[in-house]
Amino acid sequence: MEKGNRTPTPPSWADRLLEWFCAPHLQEEVQGDLHELYGKWVEKHGVRKARWLYIIHSLKFFRPYAFKKVSIHNPTDMLKNYFIIAFRNLVRQKVFSFINVIGLTVGMAVFMIVIIFINYEQQYDRFHHKNIYRLIGLQKQDTNAGAKKVAQTIFPLGSALKDQFPQIKDFVRIISWERVPLRQKDKSVVMGKLLGTDASFLQVFQFGLLKGDPATALQNPHSIVLTAELAQQIFGTTEALGQTVRHEGRDTVDYVVTGIVVNVPAQSHLQFDALYALTTEETPDWMSDWDTDWMYTYVELQDNVDADALQPMLISFLKNHSDPSKVAQDQLILQPLRDVHLHSVDITNDILNTQKFDGKYIPLLMAIAAFVLLLGIINYINLSTARSFTRTKEIGLRKSMGAKWEHITLQLLLETFIFSLGAMIAALLLVQLLLPVINKITLSNLQFAPEKEPWWLPLALMVASVTAVMAGLLPALSLARIRPFILLKGHITTGGHSPVRNILVIVQFTIAIGLTIVTFTVLRQLNFIRHYDLGFNKEAVIVIPVSYSDRQREESLMHSIHNITGVKDVTGSLRRLGNLIDQNTIVFQDESTPYEYNVSILYADYNYIPFYDIEVIAGRNLSPDYGNDREGNTYILNETLAKQLLAHTPQPDTTLESLVGKSLRYGYEDSSGTIIGIVKDFNFGSLHQKIEPLCISYQDEYYFTDISVRLNDRLNSQTISSIEQVWQDLLPNQDFQYTFLDKHLEALYNSDEQSGRLISIFTVTDFIISCIGLIGITAFNIERRTKEIGIRKVLGATVRSIVALLSKDFLKLILISIIVAVPITWWAIQKWLENFAFRIDMDGWMFVIAAVSAMLVALITISFQSIKAAIANPVDSLRNE
């Protein structure tokens, strides 16, 4: 407020805001009126509130198009004017508008597809709203071997944790059985996946019970809860409470249906057709077994409990319940349920989580999507600044009539937003068209359903707005700040030597070259995985799952299959190759000191090792000619386990052969036996992990879950039909299904395959957008140099020299892009390859191919238009100029 009795005036910054908001021809009158009102507001409300009232009233005179004198009370006139101008520019510059629309539309579509893909993967298990964690074991075999994460845990772990820690509200233990035959009375058998679990399952997890009480449905032995789909298959209705369902196999068990659960969502790592009460087969031995990891444990923490604070307490907990010699080697990790799907690639023995996706791909895919969108934006900036000279007189006229640079900037930004919004609408339509194709390529089930997910509309508007600001701000500011007389004269240099435009071209091709190298690497690594020598023969092998049949019938089945024409060999095992191996504890005793190890175990018949051409490098194979082999008291080790055992052998003789004949047993006492052989390491799991210690033995008391059949001819349908006929004769109550082993092993790398395909698609898209932008810039450059080209031709320049003249500047930019892209991409690829225990070596030829490809594509793109300009009639060029 000013001194004396003078009327108080608003601060200078408020007047500047008024000048910005108010039309020039209204400023003097409005300023006088508002100054008078400001004095009254100060007396009535105080200075602070008076300033806000001053600004609010200034907004009434918001006039970006002052010289048009549009009614200040009708903002629709202003918007209408923007739309008309934007449409006229779109029609007037068809080629450049098409390039801009294509670039932004494709960039937005790719960005939205990646958002859909990432959202789908991140939604796994998100429908469970409780504080749930999975227990993971961290095991270190000895001081020389790295620690490994194991999903399987010991049976008494969950109850002991709940008793000791009040932070743990509840726990759930789970065991899984594949292809269990279920039937009602004399009806046909239905095969289902069963989970044996605790009564707390339906209270901890929110799967939604349609019928029954979640607190008691799995409380009593012989209780079973069916999914709605399985109940419909068995009983023809979901009204099945109190009905009896029979599990037929080696042991026949009758279950009473105590609940009907909703069908399991696809985005759940726990997949099942039925749940049965674990108390049905619980034994006292299980309760006290702290040595064998064979089931899965989940805990629900109390609300607001910090899992990180609880984690260290679990180490001391293990000291009180486990063998003290193992405490420093084994730990427990609390894995949040939301991380099970995305962050479990490095976890072994993870039978329940077969759909896992490598979450490390998500930042890479997100970055690539952002890069593709950025390329569309760069195209828009380059072409907009290049073509800005066509609007110089329009902008100059507006500024001479009183429009300020802020008004011009706002106008151009709103035009870009209209342009961007149209591109987003086209992009969403493109997403709907492309998703079925993307689903086929990536073997996914992605869906775009904005009506079910209301956040899609705000996201689309946000992407369109951010794109508009990024794409329109630089061209708008570059024009809005130029003086009117320069604009009206048209003396603006927008040629091909713009530093900003050159930098943007370098950024474009740096991204394109980098993505090309990444794509080469991903595809090479995937090809390396497909053709890597796993150490066993997987060719022409089908694996047939068999459920709960007695051993004698299984042996008869395998013998009958072996006699079929077209069958080369047959073997059986408990579990199949491919990260589905169980785990157990072994006790190795050399002289007087016992050593315990957590190892993967494989129960197989005598023919398993020769069937898969696994090399025996010391000792012998299993054989029915030896009584101890038949009783399951002999063991075959892989190299990795043998070398670990040798580290604790005090004898001078530390060769592999020295282990043959030494004592070994599983965690339970009645399994004492001897080592009879060592096999060469083979990859029975994923190539993401190193080869783990493995122990192979024959166990007569266990049934086989898988029969492996090697065919003479992989595609012999007659042989498959004959096997099915034998199957139906001996196991009439079980469906015949089979899987080619190589396809089963490829499923271990589904997330890598999905990401590899998406990266390849986006890399091609990236190059297309970059080339489209280059076409636009080249066309503009040629248009600006039409007269120069005509004069050069008149003076005798050849087509080759003109093409070289028009191309060399762009090729220099591509060369700079290569120099920038190579070191950045090298570092990024090295980090990604660390995810694989078995990986390719970085080769310089990948970088050479990417660089040469970029140069060739750019040269072809530029030359197409350069040659067209070079062969044009110079007379026409000079006349048009």
mmCIF file of C-alpha atoms in Angstrom, residues 789 792-805 866 870-871:
data_model
loop_
_atom_site.group_PDB
_atom_site.id
_atom_site.type_symbol
_atom_site.label_atom_id
_atom_site.label_comp_id
_atom_site.label_asym_id
_atom_site.label_seq_id
_atom_site.Cartn_x
_atom_site.Cartn_y
_atom_site.Cartn_z
ATOM 1 C CA ILE A 789 20.192 -27.957 -56.879
ATOM 2 C CA ARG A 792 24.402 -26.885 -59.622
ATOM 3 C CA LYS A 793 22.883 -29.021 -62.398
ATOM 4 C CA VAL A 794 23.071 -26.145 -64.870
ATOM 5 C CA LEU A 795 26.744 -25.744 -63.981
ATOM 6 C CA GLY A 796 27.368 -29.437 -64.694
ATOM 7 C CA ALA A 797 26.945 -31.247 -61.354
ATOM 8 C CA THR A 798 26.265 -34.986 -61.678
ATOM 9 C CA VAL A 799 23.464 -36.907 -60.031
ATOM 10 C CA ARG A 800 26.032 -38.704 -57.818
ATOM 11 C CA SER A 801 27.562 -35.445 -56.579
ATOM 12 C CA ILE A 802 24.162 -33.969 -55.768
ATOM 13 C CA VAL A 803 23.081 -37.116 -53.890
ATOM 14 C CA ALA A 804 26.374 -37.044 -51.964
ATOM 15 C CA LEU A 805 25.858 -33.352 -51.174
ATOM 16 C CA SER A 866 17.838 -37.143 -53.160
ATOM 17 C CA ALA A 870 18.886 -34.756 -58.578
ATOM 18 C CA ILE A 871 17.296 -36.092 -61.776
#
